[in-house]
mmCIF file of the C-alpha atoms, coordinates in Angstrom:
data_MODEL
# 
_entry.id   MODEL 
# 
loop_
_atom_site.group_PDB 
_atom_site.id 
_atom_site.type_symbol 
_atom_site.label_atom_id 
_atom_site.label_alt_id 
_atom_site.label_comp_id 
_atom_site.label_asym_id 
_atom_site.label_entity_id 
_atom_site.label_seq_id 
_atom_site.pdbx_PDB_ins_code 
_atom_site.Cartn_x 
_atom_site.Cartn_y 
_atom_site.Cartn_z 
_atom_site.occupancy 
_atom_site.B_iso_or_equiv 
_atom_site.pdbx_formal_charge 
_atom_site.auth_seq_id 
_atom_site.auth_comp_id 
_atom_site.auth_asym_id 
_atom_site.auth_atom_id 
_atom_site.pdbx_PDB_model_num 
ATOM 1   C CA . MET A 1 1   ? -18.406 -37.246 -5.994  1.00 0.00 ? 1   MET A CA 1 
ATOM 2   C CA . THR A 1 2   ? -16.500 -35.909 -3.059  1.00 0.00 ? 2   THR A CA 1 
ATOM 3   C CA . GLN A 1 3   ? -13.533 -33.646 -3.583  1.00 0.00 ? 3   GLN A CA 1 
ATOM 4   C CA . VAL A 1 4   ? -10.685 -33.570 -1.123  1.00 0.00 ? 4   VAL A CA 1 
ATOM 5   C CA . THR A 1 5   ? -9.368  -30.081 -0.639  1.00 0.00 ? 5   THR A CA 1 
ATOM 6   C CA . GLN A 1 6   ? -5.877  -29.510 0.514   1.00 0.00 ? 6   GLN A CA 1 
ATOM 7   C CA . SER A 1 7   ? -5.012  -26.536 2.602   1.00 0.00 ? 7   SER A CA 1 
ATOM 8   C CA . ALA A 1 8   ? -1.678  -25.118 3.362   1.00 0.00 ? 8   ALA A CA 1 
ATOM 9   C CA . SER A 1 9   ? -0.636  -22.316 5.590   1.00 0.00 ? 9   SER A CA 1 
ATOM 10  C CA . LEU A 1 10  ? 2.428   -20.194 5.683   1.00 0.00 ? 10  LEU A CA 1 
ATOM 11  C CA . SER A 1 11  ? 4.782   -20.025 8.627   1.00 0.00 ? 11  SER A CA 1 
ATOM 12  C CA . ARG A 1 12  ? 3.767   -17.803 11.512  1.00 0.00 ? 12  ARG A CA 1 
ATOM 13  C CA . PHE A 1 13  ? 6.703   -15.499 10.806  1.00 0.00 ? 13  PHE A CA 1 
ATOM 14  C CA . ILE A 1 14  ? 5.641   -14.916 7.174   1.00 0.00 ? 14  ILE A CA 1 
ATOM 15  C CA . LEU A 1 15  ? 2.031   -14.347 8.219   1.00 0.00 ? 15  LEU A CA 1 
ATOM 16  C CA . LEU A 1 16  ? 3.115   -11.900 10.923  1.00 0.00 ? 16  LEU A CA 1 
ATOM 17  C CA . LEU A 1 17  ? 5.353   -10.098 8.446   1.00 0.00 ? 17  LEU A CA 1 
ATOM 18  C CA . MET A 1 18  ? 2.586   -9.838  5.857   1.00 0.00 ? 18  MET A CA 1 
ATOM 19  C CA . THR A 1 19  ? 0.022   -8.753  8.436   1.00 0.00 ? 19  THR A CA 1 
ATOM 20  C CA . THR A 1 20  ? 2.342   -6.060  9.753   1.00 0.00 ? 20  THR A CA 1 
ATOM 21  C CA . ALA A 1 21  ? 3.019   -4.830  6.230   1.00 0.00 ? 21  ALA A CA 1 
ATOM 22  C CA . ILE A 1 22  ? -0.701  -4.676  5.438   1.00 0.00 ? 22  ILE A CA 1 
ATOM 23  C CA . ALA A 1 23  ? -1.504  -2.806  8.660   1.00 0.00 ? 23  ALA A CA 1 
ATOM 24  C CA . ALA A 1 24  ? 1.356   -0.316  8.309   1.00 0.00 ? 24  ALA A CA 1 
ATOM 25  C CA . THR A 1 25  ? 0.609   0.313   4.639   1.00 0.00 ? 25  THR A CA 1 
ATOM 26  C CA . ALA A 1 26  ? -3.123  0.817   5.145   1.00 0.00 ? 26  ALA A CA 1 
ATOM 27  C CA . ALA A 1 27  ? -2.412  3.131   8.095   1.00 0.00 ? 27  ALA A CA 1 
ATOM 28  C CA . ASN A 1 28  ? -0.477  5.465   5.765   1.00 0.00 ? 28  ASN A CA 1 
ATOM 29  C CA . LEU A 1 29  ? -3.812  6.563   4.375   1.00 0.00 ? 29  LEU A CA 1 
ATOM 30  C CA . TYR A 1 30  ? -4.731  8.072   7.723   1.00 0.00 ? 30  TYR A CA 1 
ATOM 31  C CA . TYR A 1 31  ? -1.494  9.220   9.379   1.00 0.00 ? 31  TYR A CA 1 
ATOM 32  C CA . SER A 1 32  ? -1.967  12.847  8.307   1.00 0.00 ? 32  SER A CA 1 
ATOM 33  C CA . GLN A 1 33  ? -5.398  13.263  9.856   1.00 0.00 ? 33  GLN A CA 1 
ATOM 34  C CA . PRO A 1 34  ? -4.413  13.702  13.524  1.00 0.00 ? 34  PRO A CA 1 
ATOM 35  C CA . ILE A 1 35  ? -1.766  16.274  12.639  1.00 0.00 ? 35  ILE A CA 1 
ATOM 36  C CA . LEU A 1 36  ? -3.861  18.355  10.204  1.00 0.00 ? 36  LEU A CA 1 
ATOM 37  C CA . PRO A 1 37  ? -3.995  21.324  12.642  1.00 0.00 ? 37  PRO A CA 1 
ATOM 38  C CA . LEU A 1 38  ? -0.190  21.313  12.864  1.00 0.00 ? 38  LEU A CA 1 
ATOM 39  C CA . ILE A 1 39  ? 0.120   21.145  9.087   1.00 0.00 ? 39  ILE A CA 1 
ATOM 40  C CA . GLY A 1 40  ? -2.376  23.982  8.746   1.00 0.00 ? 40  GLY A CA 1 
ATOM 41  C CA . ASN A 1 41  ? -0.368  26.139  11.133  1.00 0.00 ? 41  ASN A CA 1 
ATOM 42  C CA . GLU A 1 42  ? 2.919   25.327  9.425   1.00 0.00 ? 42  GLU A CA 1 
ATOM 43  C CA . PHE A 1 43  ? 1.689   26.198  5.919   1.00 0.00 ? 43  PHE A CA 1 
ATOM 44  C CA . ASN A 1 44  ? -0.898  28.815  7.019   1.00 0.00 ? 44  ASN A CA 1 
ATOM 45  C CA . LEU A 1 45  ? -3.742  26.969  5.240   1.00 0.00 ? 45  LEU A CA 1 
ATOM 46  C CA . THR A 1 46  ? -7.464  27.601  5.094   1.00 0.00 ? 46  THR A CA 1 
ATOM 47  C CA . ASP A 1 47  ? -9.873  24.860  6.127   1.00 0.00 ? 47  ASP A CA 1 
ATOM 48  C CA . SER A 1 48  ? -10.650 23.913  2.546   1.00 0.00 ? 48  SER A CA 1 
ATOM 49  C CA . GLN A 1 49  ? -6.942  23.685  1.706   1.00 0.00 ? 49  GLN A CA 1 
ATOM 50  C CA . LEU A 1 50  ? -6.401  21.581  4.795   1.00 0.00 ? 50  LEU A CA 1 
ATOM 51  C CA . GLY A 1 51  ? -9.219  19.249  3.817   1.00 0.00 ? 51  GLY A CA 1 
ATOM 52  C CA . SER A 1 52  ? -7.562  18.614  0.470   1.00 0.00 ? 52  SER A CA 1 
ATOM 53  C CA . ILE A 1 53  ? -4.690  16.749  2.143   1.00 0.00 ? 53  ILE A CA 1 
ATOM 54  C CA . PRO A 1 54  ? -6.661  13.642  3.233   1.00 0.00 ? 54  PRO A CA 1 
ATOM 55  C CA . ALA A 1 55  ? -8.773  13.973  0.084   1.00 0.00 ? 55  ALA A CA 1 
ATOM 56  C CA . PHE A 1 56  ? -5.714  13.706  -2.175  1.00 0.00 ? 56  PHE A CA 1 
ATOM 57  C CA . THR A 1 57  ? -4.564  10.664  -0.213  1.00 0.00 ? 57  THR A CA 1 
ATOM 58  C CA . GLN A 1 58  ? -7.890  8.986   -0.875  1.00 0.00 ? 58  GLN A CA 1 
ATOM 59  C CA . PHE A 1 59  ? -7.812  10.061  -4.555  1.00 0.00 ? 59  PHE A CA 1 
ATOM 60  C CA . GLY A 1 60  ? -4.410  8.397   -4.849  1.00 0.00 ? 60  GLY A CA 1 
ATOM 61  C CA . TYR A 1 61  ? -5.780  5.232   -3.277  1.00 0.00 ? 61  TYR A CA 1 
ATOM 62  C CA . ALA A 1 62  ? -8.791  5.231   -5.649  1.00 0.00 ? 62  ALA A CA 1 
ATOM 63  C CA . PHE A 1 63  ? -6.433  5.760   -8.591  1.00 0.00 ? 63  PHE A CA 1 
ATOM 64  C CA . ALA A 1 64  ? -4.384  2.763   -7.474  1.00 0.00 ? 64  ALA A CA 1 
ATOM 65  C CA . LEU A 1 65  ? -7.466  0.560   -7.053  1.00 0.00 ? 65  LEU A CA 1 
ATOM 66  C CA . LEU A 1 66  ? -8.546  1.369   -10.599 1.00 0.00 ? 66  LEU A CA 1 
ATOM 67  C CA . PHE A 1 67  ? -5.212  1.289   -12.394 1.00 0.00 ? 67  PHE A CA 1 
ATOM 68  C CA . ILE A 1 68  ? -2.580  -0.494  -10.293 1.00 0.00 ? 68  ILE A CA 1 
ATOM 69  C CA . SER A 1 69  ? -4.506  -3.362  -8.678  1.00 0.00 ? 69  SER A CA 1 
ATOM 70  C CA . PRO A 1 70  ? -5.209  -5.013  -12.059 1.00 0.00 ? 70  PRO A CA 1 
ATOM 71  C CA . LEU A 1 71  ? -1.468  -4.976  -12.800 1.00 0.00 ? 71  LEU A CA 1 
ATOM 72  C CA . GLY A 1 72  ? -1.066  -7.744  -10.213 1.00 0.00 ? 72  GLY A CA 1 
ATOM 73  C CA . ASP A 1 73  ? -2.424  -10.138 -12.806 1.00 0.00 ? 73  ASP A CA 1 
ATOM 74  C CA . SER A 1 74  ? 0.117   -9.212  -15.489 1.00 0.00 ? 74  SER A CA 1 
ATOM 75  C CA . ILE A 1 75  ? 3.202   -8.202  -13.465 1.00 0.00 ? 75  ILE A CA 1 
ATOM 76  C CA . ALA A 1 76  ? 4.772   -10.398 -10.824 1.00 0.00 ? 76  ALA A CA 1 
ATOM 77  C CA . ARG A 1 77  ? 3.283   -9.362  -7.481  1.00 0.00 ? 77  ARG A CA 1 
ATOM 78  C CA . ARG A 1 78  ? 6.681   -9.496  -5.806  1.00 0.00 ? 78  ARG A CA 1 
ATOM 79  C CA . ARG A 1 79  ? 8.022   -6.935  -8.272  1.00 0.00 ? 79  ARG A CA 1 
ATOM 80  C CA . LEU A 1 80  ? 4.911   -4.749  -7.965  1.00 0.00 ? 80  LEU A CA 1 
ATOM 81  C CA . ILE A 1 81  ? 5.123   -4.819  -4.179  1.00 0.00 ? 81  ILE A CA 1 
ATOM 82  C CA . SER A 1 82  ? 8.797   -3.835  -4.362  1.00 0.00 ? 82  SER A CA 1 
ATOM 83  C CA . ILE A 1 83  ? 8.010   -0.919  -6.672  1.00 0.00 ? 83  ILE A CA 1 
ATOM 84  C CA . LEU A 1 84  ? 5.129   0.277   -4.496  1.00 0.00 ? 84  LEU A CA 1 
ATOM 85  C CA . SER A 1 85  ? 7.270   -0.072  -1.344  1.00 0.00 ? 85  SER A CA 1 
ATOM 86  C CA . GLY A 1 86  ? 9.999   2.069   -2.885  1.00 0.00 ? 86  GLY A CA 1 
ATOM 87  C CA . LEU A 1 87  ? 7.412   4.622   -3.960  1.00 0.00 ? 87  LEU A CA 1 
ATOM 88  C CA . LEU A 1 88  ? 5.984   4.694   -0.442  1.00 0.00 ? 88  LEU A CA 1 
ATOM 89  C CA . VAL A 1 89  ? 9.386   5.372   1.128   1.00 0.00 ? 89  VAL A CA 1 
ATOM 90  C CA . ILE A 1 90  ? 10.133  8.141   -1.360  1.00 0.00 ? 90  ILE A CA 1 
ATOM 91  C CA . ALA A 1 91  ? 6.671   9.725   -1.030  1.00 0.00 ? 91  ALA A CA 1 
ATOM 92  C CA . CYS A 1 92  ? 6.758   9.681   2.783   1.00 0.00 ? 92  CYS A CA 1 
ATOM 93  C CA . SER A 1 93  ? 10.273  11.121  2.825   1.00 0.00 ? 93  SER A CA 1 
ATOM 94  C CA . PHE A 1 94  ? 9.274   13.819  0.380   1.00 0.00 ? 94  PHE A CA 1 
ATOM 95  C CA . ALA A 1 95  ? 6.149   14.673  2.436   1.00 0.00 ? 95  ALA A CA 1 
ATOM 96  C CA . VAL A 1 96  ? 8.313   15.294  5.495   1.00 0.00 ? 96  VAL A CA 1 
ATOM 97  C CA . PHE A 1 97  ? 10.494  17.872  3.741   1.00 0.00 ? 97  PHE A CA 1 
ATOM 98  C CA . THR A 1 98  ? 8.039   19.461  1.337   1.00 0.00 ? 98  THR A CA 1 
ATOM 99  C CA . PRO A 1 99  ? 8.104   23.285  1.406   1.00 0.00 ? 99  PRO A CA 1 
ATOM 100 C CA . ASN A 1 100 ? 4.595   24.062  0.082   1.00 0.00 ? 100 ASN A CA 1 
ATOM 101 C CA . LEU A 1 101 ? 1.039   22.753  -0.323  1.00 0.00 ? 101 LEU A CA 1 
ATOM 102 C CA . PRO A 1 102 ? 1.175   21.681  -4.009  1.00 0.00 ? 102 PRO A CA 1 
ATOM 103 C CA . LEU A 1 103 ? 4.192   19.454  -3.382  1.00 0.00 ? 103 LEU A CA 1 
ATOM 104 C CA . LEU A 1 104 ? 2.581   18.105  -0.204  1.00 0.00 ? 104 LEU A CA 1 
ATOM 105 C CA . LEU A 1 105 ? -0.568  17.223  -2.161  1.00 0.00 ? 105 LEU A CA 1 
ATOM 106 C CA . MET A 1 106 ? 1.555   15.434  -4.761  1.00 0.00 ? 106 MET A CA 1 
ATOM 107 C CA . SER A 1 107 ? 3.349   13.438  -2.092  1.00 0.00 ? 107 SER A CA 1 
ATOM 108 C CA . VAL A 1 108 ? 0.148   12.428  -0.231  1.00 0.00 ? 108 VAL A CA 1 
ATOM 109 C CA . PHE A 1 109 ? -1.396  11.392  -3.577  1.00 0.00 ? 109 PHE A CA 1 
ATOM 110 C CA . LEU A 1 110 ? 1.614   9.101   -4.113  1.00 0.00 ? 110 LEU A CA 1 
ATOM 111 C CA . ILE A 1 111 ? 1.279   7.800   -0.561  1.00 0.00 ? 111 ILE A CA 1 
ATOM 112 C CA . GLY A 1 112 ? -2.305  6.888   -1.433  1.00 0.00 ? 112 GLY A CA 1 
ATOM 113 C CA . VAL A 1 113 ? -1.159  5.178   -4.614  1.00 0.00 ? 113 VAL A CA 1 
ATOM 114 C CA . SER A 1 114 ? 1.484   3.155   -2.782  1.00 0.00 ? 114 SER A CA 1 
ATOM 115 C CA . ALA A 1 115 ? -1.047  2.034   -0.172  1.00 0.00 ? 115 ALA A CA 1 
ATOM 116 C CA . ASN A 1 116 ? -2.113  -0.419  -2.882  1.00 0.00 ? 116 ASN A CA 1 
ATOM 117 C CA . ILE A 1 117 ? 0.502   -2.746  -1.418  1.00 0.00 ? 117 ILE A CA 1 
ATOM 118 C CA . THR A 1 118 ? -2.306  -4.176  0.712   1.00 0.00 ? 118 THR A CA 1 
ATOM 119 C CA . GLN A 1 119 ? -4.237  -5.142  -2.431  1.00 0.00 ? 119 GLN A CA 1 
ATOM 120 C CA . GLN A 1 120 ? -1.169  -7.027  -3.665  1.00 0.00 ? 120 GLN A CA 1 
ATOM 121 C CA . LEU A 1 121 ? -0.150  -8.809  -0.455  1.00 0.00 ? 121 LEU A CA 1 
ATOM 122 C CA . ILE A 1 122 ? -3.482  -10.531 0.121   1.00 0.00 ? 122 ILE A CA 1 
ATOM 123 C CA . PRO A 1 123 ? -3.506  -12.362 -3.265  1.00 0.00 ? 123 PRO A CA 1 
ATOM 124 C CA . LEU A 1 124 ? 0.213   -13.051 -2.846  1.00 0.00 ? 124 LEU A CA 1 
ATOM 125 C CA . ARG A 1 125 ? -0.560  -15.004 0.332   1.00 0.00 ? 125 ARG A CA 1 
ATOM 126 C CA . HIS A 1 126 ? -3.037  -17.144 -1.592  1.00 0.00 ? 126 HIS A CA 1 
ATOM 127 C CA . HIS A 1 127 ? -0.475  -17.725 -4.370  1.00 0.00 ? 127 HIS A CA 1 
ATOM 128 C CA . LEU A 1 128 ? 2.160   -18.770 -1.832  1.00 0.00 ? 128 LEU A CA 1 
ATOM 129 C CA . CYS A 1 129 ? -0.237  -21.252 -0.243  1.00 0.00 ? 129 CYS A CA 1 
ATOM 130 C CA . LEU A 1 130 ? -0.996  -22.745 -3.661  1.00 0.00 ? 130 LEU A CA 1 
ATOM 131 C CA . LEU A 1 131 ? 2.716   -23.157 -4.313  1.00 0.00 ? 131 LEU A CA 1 
ATOM 132 C CA . LYS A 1 132 ? 3.059   -24.894 -0.985  1.00 0.00 ? 132 LYS A CA 1 
ATOM 133 C CA . ILE A 1 133 ? 0.225   -27.308 -1.847  1.00 0.00 ? 133 ILE A CA 1 
ATOM 134 C CA . LYS A 1 134 ? 1.908   -28.154 -5.150  1.00 0.00 ? 134 LYS A CA 1 
ATOM 135 C CA . GLY A 1 135 ? 5.214   -28.763 -3.355  1.00 0.00 ? 135 GLY A CA 1 
ATOM 136 C CA . ARG A 1 136 ? 7.000   -25.865 -4.990  1.00 0.00 ? 136 ARG A CA 1 
ATOM 137 C CA . HIS A 1 137 ? 9.096   -23.326 -3.214  1.00 0.00 ? 137 HIS A CA 1 
ATOM 138 C CA . TRP A 1 138 ? 9.068   -19.596 -3.501  1.00 0.00 ? 138 TRP A CA 1 
ATOM 139 C CA . ALA A 1 139 ? 12.362  -17.822 -3.244  1.00 0.00 ? 139 ALA A CA 1 
ATOM 140 C CA . PRO A 1 140 ? 12.022  -14.486 -1.446  1.00 0.00 ? 140 PRO A CA 1 
# 
């Protein structure tokens, strides 16, 4: 028996928008690395303290992979992406104005957590294509 598979694709604009969001969100995990010497000078940090900044970002990302990614199955991805986007804006804004290392570590941890947006956008694309195949519309 031969099965006919239908395929649907999203508009180029939506794909470009999603691709840009994924790239920008994933890049947040690494934005601090080129400016670590400047951060170290600003806060007068040792090398081990300085190394904790990218480490906390990765810890946040690992935390999100373990505890937030599965939420995409029980919470609407659109809502989860909105929450993570808001968290990302707040965490990045807080990181800019933080006065000391502990607050900076907290903010980069939250930046790592919010980078989970990429793990939500990829399945959302698949879901949107399935809706398109079924003839349903998704309201943004």
